[in-house]
Coordinates of C-alpha atoms in Angstrom, one line a residue:
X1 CA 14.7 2.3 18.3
X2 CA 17.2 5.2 18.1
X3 CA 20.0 6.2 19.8
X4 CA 23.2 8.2 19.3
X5 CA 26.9 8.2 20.4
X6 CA 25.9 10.1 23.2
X7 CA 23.5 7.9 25.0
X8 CA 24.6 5.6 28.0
X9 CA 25.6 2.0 27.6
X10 CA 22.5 0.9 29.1
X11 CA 20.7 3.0 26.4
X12 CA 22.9 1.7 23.7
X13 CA 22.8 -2.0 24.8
X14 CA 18.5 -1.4 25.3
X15 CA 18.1 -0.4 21.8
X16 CA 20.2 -3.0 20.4
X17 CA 18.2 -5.8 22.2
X18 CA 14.7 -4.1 21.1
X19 CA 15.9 -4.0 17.5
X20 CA 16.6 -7.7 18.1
X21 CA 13.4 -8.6 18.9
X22 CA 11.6 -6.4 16.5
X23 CA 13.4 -7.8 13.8
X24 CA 13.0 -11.2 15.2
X25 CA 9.4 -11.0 15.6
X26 CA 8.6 -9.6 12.4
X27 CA 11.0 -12.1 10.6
X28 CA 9.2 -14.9 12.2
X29 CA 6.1 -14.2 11.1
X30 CA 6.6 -13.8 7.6
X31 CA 9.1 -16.9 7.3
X32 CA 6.9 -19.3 9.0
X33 CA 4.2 -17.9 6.0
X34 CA 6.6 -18.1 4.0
X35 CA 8.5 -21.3 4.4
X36 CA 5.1 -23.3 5.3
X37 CA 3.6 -22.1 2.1
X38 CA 6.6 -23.2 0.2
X39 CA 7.0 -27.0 2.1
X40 CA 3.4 -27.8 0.9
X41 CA 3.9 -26.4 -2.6
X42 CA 7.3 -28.7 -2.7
X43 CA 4.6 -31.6 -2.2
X44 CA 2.1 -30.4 -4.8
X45 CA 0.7 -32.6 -7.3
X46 CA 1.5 -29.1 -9.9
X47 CA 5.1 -29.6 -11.5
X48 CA 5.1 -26.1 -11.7
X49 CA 4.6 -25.0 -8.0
X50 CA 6.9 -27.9 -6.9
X51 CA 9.4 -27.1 -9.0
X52 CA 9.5 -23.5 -8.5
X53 CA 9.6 -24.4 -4.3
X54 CA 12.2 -26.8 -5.1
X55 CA 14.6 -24.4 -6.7
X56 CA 13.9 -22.2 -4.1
X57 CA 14.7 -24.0 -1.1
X58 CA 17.8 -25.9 -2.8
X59 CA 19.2 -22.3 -3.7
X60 CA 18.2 -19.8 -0.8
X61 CA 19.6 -22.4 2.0
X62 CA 22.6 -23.1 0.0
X63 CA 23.9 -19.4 -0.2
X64 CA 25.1 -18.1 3.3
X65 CA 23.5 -16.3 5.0
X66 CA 25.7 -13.2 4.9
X67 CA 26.1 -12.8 1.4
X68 CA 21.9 -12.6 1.3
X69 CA 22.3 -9.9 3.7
X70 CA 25.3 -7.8 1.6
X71 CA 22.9 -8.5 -1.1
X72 CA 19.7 -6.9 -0.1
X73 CA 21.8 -4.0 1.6
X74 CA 24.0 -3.2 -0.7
X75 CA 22.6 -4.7 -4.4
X76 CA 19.2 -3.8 -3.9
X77 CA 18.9 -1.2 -1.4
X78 CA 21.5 0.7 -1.9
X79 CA 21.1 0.7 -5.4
X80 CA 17.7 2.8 -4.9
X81 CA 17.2 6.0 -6.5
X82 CA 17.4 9.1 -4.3
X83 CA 14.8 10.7 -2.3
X84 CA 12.9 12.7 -4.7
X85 CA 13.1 9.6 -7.5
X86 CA 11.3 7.2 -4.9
X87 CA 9.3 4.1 -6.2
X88 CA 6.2 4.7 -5.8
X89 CA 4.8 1.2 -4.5
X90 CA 0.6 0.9 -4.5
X91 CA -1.1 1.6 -1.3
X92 CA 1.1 5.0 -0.6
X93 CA 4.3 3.2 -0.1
X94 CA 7.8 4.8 -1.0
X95 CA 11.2 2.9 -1.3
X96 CA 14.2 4.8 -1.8
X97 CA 18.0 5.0 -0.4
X98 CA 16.4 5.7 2.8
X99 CA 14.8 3.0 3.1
X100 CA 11.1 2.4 2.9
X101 CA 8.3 4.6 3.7
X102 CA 4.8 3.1 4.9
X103 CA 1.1 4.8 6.0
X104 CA 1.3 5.5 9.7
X105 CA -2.0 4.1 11.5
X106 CA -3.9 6.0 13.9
X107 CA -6.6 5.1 16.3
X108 CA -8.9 6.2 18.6
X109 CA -9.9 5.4 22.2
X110 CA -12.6 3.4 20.8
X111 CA -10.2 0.8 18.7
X112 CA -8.7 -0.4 21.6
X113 CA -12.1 -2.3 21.6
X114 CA -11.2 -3.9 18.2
X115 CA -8.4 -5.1 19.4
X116 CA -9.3 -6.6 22.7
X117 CA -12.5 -8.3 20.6
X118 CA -10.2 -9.7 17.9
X119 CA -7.7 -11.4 20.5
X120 CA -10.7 -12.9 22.1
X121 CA -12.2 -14.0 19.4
X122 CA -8.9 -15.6 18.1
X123 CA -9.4 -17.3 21.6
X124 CA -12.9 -18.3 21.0
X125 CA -12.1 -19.6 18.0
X126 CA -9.2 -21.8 19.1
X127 CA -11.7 -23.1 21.5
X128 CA -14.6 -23.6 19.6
X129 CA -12.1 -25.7 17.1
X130 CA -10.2 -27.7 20.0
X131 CA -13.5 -28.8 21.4
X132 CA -15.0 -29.4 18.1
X133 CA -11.8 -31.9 17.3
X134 CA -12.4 -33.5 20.6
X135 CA -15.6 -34.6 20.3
X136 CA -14.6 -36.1 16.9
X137 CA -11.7 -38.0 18.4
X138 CA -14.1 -39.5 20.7
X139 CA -17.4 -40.5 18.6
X140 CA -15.7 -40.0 14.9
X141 CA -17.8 -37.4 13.8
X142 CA -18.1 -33.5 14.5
X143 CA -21.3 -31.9 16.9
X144 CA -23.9 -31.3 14.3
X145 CA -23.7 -27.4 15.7
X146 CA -20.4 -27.2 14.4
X147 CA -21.4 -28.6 11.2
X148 CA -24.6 -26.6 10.4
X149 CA -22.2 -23.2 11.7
X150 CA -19.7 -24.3 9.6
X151 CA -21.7 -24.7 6.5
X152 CA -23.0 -20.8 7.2
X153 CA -19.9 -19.7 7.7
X154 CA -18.4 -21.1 4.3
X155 CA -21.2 -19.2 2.7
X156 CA -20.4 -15.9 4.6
X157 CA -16.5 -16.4 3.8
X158 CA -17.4 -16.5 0.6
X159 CA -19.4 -14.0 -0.4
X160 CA -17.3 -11.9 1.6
X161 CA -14.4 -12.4 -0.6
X162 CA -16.1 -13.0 -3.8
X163 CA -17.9 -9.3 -3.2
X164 CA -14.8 -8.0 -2.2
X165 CA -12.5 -9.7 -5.5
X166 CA -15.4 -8.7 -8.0
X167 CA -15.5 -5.4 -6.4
X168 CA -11.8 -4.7 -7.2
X169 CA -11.9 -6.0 -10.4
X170 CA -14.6 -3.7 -11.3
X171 CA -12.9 -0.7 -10.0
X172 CA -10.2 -1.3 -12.2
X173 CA -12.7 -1.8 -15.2
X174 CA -13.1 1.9 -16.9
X175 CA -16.3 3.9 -17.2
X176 CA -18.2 0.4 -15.5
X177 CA -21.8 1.5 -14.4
X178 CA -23.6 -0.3 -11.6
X179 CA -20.2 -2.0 -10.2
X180 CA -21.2 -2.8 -6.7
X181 CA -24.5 -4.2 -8.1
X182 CA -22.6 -6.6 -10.2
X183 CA -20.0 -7.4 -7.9
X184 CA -22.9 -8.3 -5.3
X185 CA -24.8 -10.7 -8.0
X186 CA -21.5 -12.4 -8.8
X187 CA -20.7 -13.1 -5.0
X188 CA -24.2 -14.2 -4.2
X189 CA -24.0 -16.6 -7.4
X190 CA -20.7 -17.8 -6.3
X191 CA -22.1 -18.5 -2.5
X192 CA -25.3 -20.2 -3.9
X193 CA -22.6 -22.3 -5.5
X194 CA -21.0 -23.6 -2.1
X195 CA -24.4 -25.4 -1.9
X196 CA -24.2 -27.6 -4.8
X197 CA -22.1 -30.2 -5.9
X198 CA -19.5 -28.0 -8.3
X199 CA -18.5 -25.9 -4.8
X200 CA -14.7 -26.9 -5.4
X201 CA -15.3 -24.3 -8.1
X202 CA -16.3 -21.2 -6.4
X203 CA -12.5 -20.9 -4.3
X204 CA -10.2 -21.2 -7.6
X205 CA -12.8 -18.3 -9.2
X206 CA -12.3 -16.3 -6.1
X207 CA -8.4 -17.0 -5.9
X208 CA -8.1 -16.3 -9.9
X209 CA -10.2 -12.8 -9.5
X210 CA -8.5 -11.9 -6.5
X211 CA -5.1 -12.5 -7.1
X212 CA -5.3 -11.0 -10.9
X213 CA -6.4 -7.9 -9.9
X214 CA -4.1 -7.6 -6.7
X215 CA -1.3 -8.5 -9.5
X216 CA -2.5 -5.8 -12.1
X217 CA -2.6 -3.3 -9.1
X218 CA 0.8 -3.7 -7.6
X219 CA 2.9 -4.3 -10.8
X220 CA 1.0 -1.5 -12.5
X221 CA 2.9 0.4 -9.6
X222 CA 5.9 -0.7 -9.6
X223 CA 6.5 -0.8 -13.3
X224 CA 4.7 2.0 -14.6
X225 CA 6.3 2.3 -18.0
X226 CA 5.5 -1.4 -18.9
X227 CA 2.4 -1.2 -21.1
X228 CA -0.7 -2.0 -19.4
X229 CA -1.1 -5.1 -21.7
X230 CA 2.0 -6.8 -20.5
X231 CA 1.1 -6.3 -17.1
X232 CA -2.5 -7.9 -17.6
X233 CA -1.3 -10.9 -19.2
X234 CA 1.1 -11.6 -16.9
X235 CA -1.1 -10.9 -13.8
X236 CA -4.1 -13.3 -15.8
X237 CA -1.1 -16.0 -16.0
X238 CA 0.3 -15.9 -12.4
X239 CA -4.0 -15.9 -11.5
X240 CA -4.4 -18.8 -13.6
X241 CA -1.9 -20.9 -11.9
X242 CA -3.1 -20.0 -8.9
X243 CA -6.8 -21.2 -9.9
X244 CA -5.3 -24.6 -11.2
X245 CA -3.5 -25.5 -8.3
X246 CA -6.7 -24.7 -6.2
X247 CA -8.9 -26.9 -8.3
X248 CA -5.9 -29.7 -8.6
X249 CA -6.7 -29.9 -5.1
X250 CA -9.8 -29.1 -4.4
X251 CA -11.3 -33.0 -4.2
X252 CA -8.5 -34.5 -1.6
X253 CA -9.3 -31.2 0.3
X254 CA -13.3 -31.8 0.6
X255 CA -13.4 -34.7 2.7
X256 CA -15.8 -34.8 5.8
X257 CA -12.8 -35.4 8.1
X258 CA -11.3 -32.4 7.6
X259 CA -12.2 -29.6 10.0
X260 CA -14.6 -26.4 8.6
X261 CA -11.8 -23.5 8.5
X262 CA -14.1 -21.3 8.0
X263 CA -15.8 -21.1 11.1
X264 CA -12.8 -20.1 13.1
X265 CA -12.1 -18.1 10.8
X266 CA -15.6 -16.1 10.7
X267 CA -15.4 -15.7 14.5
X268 CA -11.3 -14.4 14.4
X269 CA -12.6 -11.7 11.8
X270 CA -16.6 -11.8 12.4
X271 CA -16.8 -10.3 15.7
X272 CA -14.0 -7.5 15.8
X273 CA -15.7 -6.4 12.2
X274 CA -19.1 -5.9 14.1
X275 CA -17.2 -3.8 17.4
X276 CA -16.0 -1.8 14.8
X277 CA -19.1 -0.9 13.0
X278 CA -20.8 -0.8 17.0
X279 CA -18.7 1.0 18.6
X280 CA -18.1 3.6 15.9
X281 CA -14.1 3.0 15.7
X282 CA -11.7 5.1 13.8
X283 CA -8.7 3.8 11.7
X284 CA -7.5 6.4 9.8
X285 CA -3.8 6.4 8.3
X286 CA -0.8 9.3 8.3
X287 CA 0.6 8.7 4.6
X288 CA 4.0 10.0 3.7
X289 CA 4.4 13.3 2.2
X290 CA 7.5 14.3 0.0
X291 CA 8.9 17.9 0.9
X292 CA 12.0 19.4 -0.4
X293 CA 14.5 17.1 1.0
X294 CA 12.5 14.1 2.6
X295 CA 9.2 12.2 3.7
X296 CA 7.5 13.9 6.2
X297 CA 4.6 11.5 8.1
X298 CA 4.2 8.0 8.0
X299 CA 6.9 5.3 9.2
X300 CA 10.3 5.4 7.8
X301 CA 12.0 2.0 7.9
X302 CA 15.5 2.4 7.6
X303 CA 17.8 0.1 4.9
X304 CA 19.4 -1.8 7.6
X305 CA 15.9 -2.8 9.1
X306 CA 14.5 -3.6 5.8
X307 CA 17.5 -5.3 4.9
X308 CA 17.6 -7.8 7.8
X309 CA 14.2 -8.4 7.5
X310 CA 14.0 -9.7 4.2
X311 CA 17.3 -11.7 4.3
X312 CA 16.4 -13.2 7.3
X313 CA 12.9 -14.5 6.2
X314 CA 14.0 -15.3 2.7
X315 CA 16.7 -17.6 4.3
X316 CA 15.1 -18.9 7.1
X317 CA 11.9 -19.7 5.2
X318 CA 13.7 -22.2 3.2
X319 CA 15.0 -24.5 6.4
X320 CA 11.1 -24.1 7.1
X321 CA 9.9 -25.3 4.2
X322 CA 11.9 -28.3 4.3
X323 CA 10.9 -29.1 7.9
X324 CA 7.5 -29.5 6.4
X325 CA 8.2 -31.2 3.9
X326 CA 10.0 -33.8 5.6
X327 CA 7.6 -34.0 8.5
X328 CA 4.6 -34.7 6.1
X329 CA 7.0 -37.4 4.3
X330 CA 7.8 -39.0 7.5
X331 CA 4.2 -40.1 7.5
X332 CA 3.6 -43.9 5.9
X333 CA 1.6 -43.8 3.0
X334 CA -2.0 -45.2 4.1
X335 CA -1.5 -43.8 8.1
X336 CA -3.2 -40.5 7.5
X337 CA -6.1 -42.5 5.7
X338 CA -6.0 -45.1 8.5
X339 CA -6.2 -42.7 11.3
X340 CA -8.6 -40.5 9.6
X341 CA -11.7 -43.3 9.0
X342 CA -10.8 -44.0 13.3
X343 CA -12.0 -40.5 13.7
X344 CA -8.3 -39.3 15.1
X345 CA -7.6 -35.0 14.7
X346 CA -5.4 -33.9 11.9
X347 CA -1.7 -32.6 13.7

């Protein structure tokens, strides 16, 4: 939110405050990701992952918080190339001294429908799991309903993202004929699979696919002169850790008293997904354009924003992590077993 040496107080103290909060809001979501993904990886069975989260947290909330801030500003930053030497980041992003440059969005009247269906279907589905955890606090098992919806909704989750990982990968495949055909056998093999006993299976695969080909696409970006090789391996590694933590896992996670995430999830993303295709919605994006001197379109975050932002979540994430990590030691070994055979919700 600008403002200049010639606005009023009012204007000047206005801006500040809504640079506050935008900061603040954005900061917050992606340290509580952040810092929650990190406390349960400090708890993982992986000495990898644990150690990794353990570093991090023991470093990051060790450092104050100020240097972090000089750091990002002025080491990383500052140190970017100029305007016409951006990075260019996948997805049509640019980072330069300016700061970063992102795809504007822009919709139309009938998006505004999206929206309003996604927030109440986030609703519904808060609902649908609040009432579903109810009835299994009172008779120690969940409506059958919720059960049979569940089980189609696993399936739908999972072809949707195993079509859409396998669809990826084959994009990146050269001179590949038939790609959508084979990216739609291998995601109906792998949902057929979530109805027989070796279903812990078909999430690592998905996670592996998924986060090797994300990898290979943003590194490939970022670090063009790296030879492609390099950045495959490394992308396969990172993917295979991924998959081995998921299937590490994967048995103390399929227990019936844990609730079906994936029908709240289908209904959060399910029904907005179907007012789009109904209502005929556009989202169409602006994507920065480099003229003579600067980016013209898009978004242009400035330094100071991007800056804050990052120091902010890195640091705060780590006092986040360790809240969760101490509030899931606090519990006695046994009590979650104990109040799970009584039927009592997971909190």
């Amino acid at each position: 939110f600008p403002w200049s040496l010639s606005s009023f107080y009012w204007q000047a103290f206005l801006a500040g405050l809504l640079n506050t909060l935008l900061v603040a809001v954005i900061g917050i979501f992606f340290a509580t990701i952040l810092g929650f993904t990190l406390g349960i990886a400090r708890l993982s069975s992986n000495w990898l992952i644990s150690r990794f989260a353990t570093v991090y947290v023991e470093t990051i909330r060790n450092i104050p918080l100020l240097l972090q801030l000089f750091f990002w500003y002025f080491a990383v930053l500052k140190a970017m190339p100029a305007v016409r030497e951006s990075f260019a980041l996948p997805l049509d992003i640019f980072i330069n001294q300016r700061g970063l440059m992102v795809p504007r969005p822009l919709i139309d009247q009938e998006f505004t429908w999206v929206i309003v269906a996604f927030v109440v279907a986030v609703i519904a589905a808060v609902a649908i799991a609040r009432w579903a955890m109810t009835v299994r606090t009172q008779t120690g098992a969940y409506p059958r309903p919720i059960i049979m919806a569940a089980r189609v909704a696993n399936a739908a989750v999972t072809f949707a993202m195993s079509l859409l990982a396998f669809s990826l990968l084959a994009a990146l495949v050269p001179n590949m004929g038939s790609a959508f055909t084979l990216a739609l056998v291998a995601a109906a093999v792998l949902t057929a699979l979530t109805f027989t006993p070796f279903a812990v299976y078909a999430r690592p695969i998905i996670a592996f696919v998924l986060t090797a080909v994300i990898l290979s696409f943003l590194l490939g970006g970022m670090f063009a002169g790296v030879p492609a090789l390099v950045i495959t391996i490394a992308s396969i590694a990172a993917a295979l850790v991924l998959a081995w933590t998921l299937l590490d896992g994967a048995d103390a996670r399929a227990t019936e008293g844990k609730f079906p995430i994936a029908l709240p999830l289908l209904v959060a993303f399910g029904v907005p997904a179907l007012v789009y295709w109904v209502t005929g919605a556009s989202l169409q994006f602006e994507l920065p354009v480099l003229n003579r001197f600067n980016f013209a379109g898009g978004v242009q975050l400035p330094p100071e924003l991007v800056a804050l932002v990052f120091g902010l979540s890195i640091y705060t994430a780590a006092f986040i992590a360790e809240n969760v990590r101490g509030g899931i030691r606090a519990v006695s070994k046994g009590q979650t077993e104990a109040a799970q055979s009584l039927g009592i919700k997971e909190a």
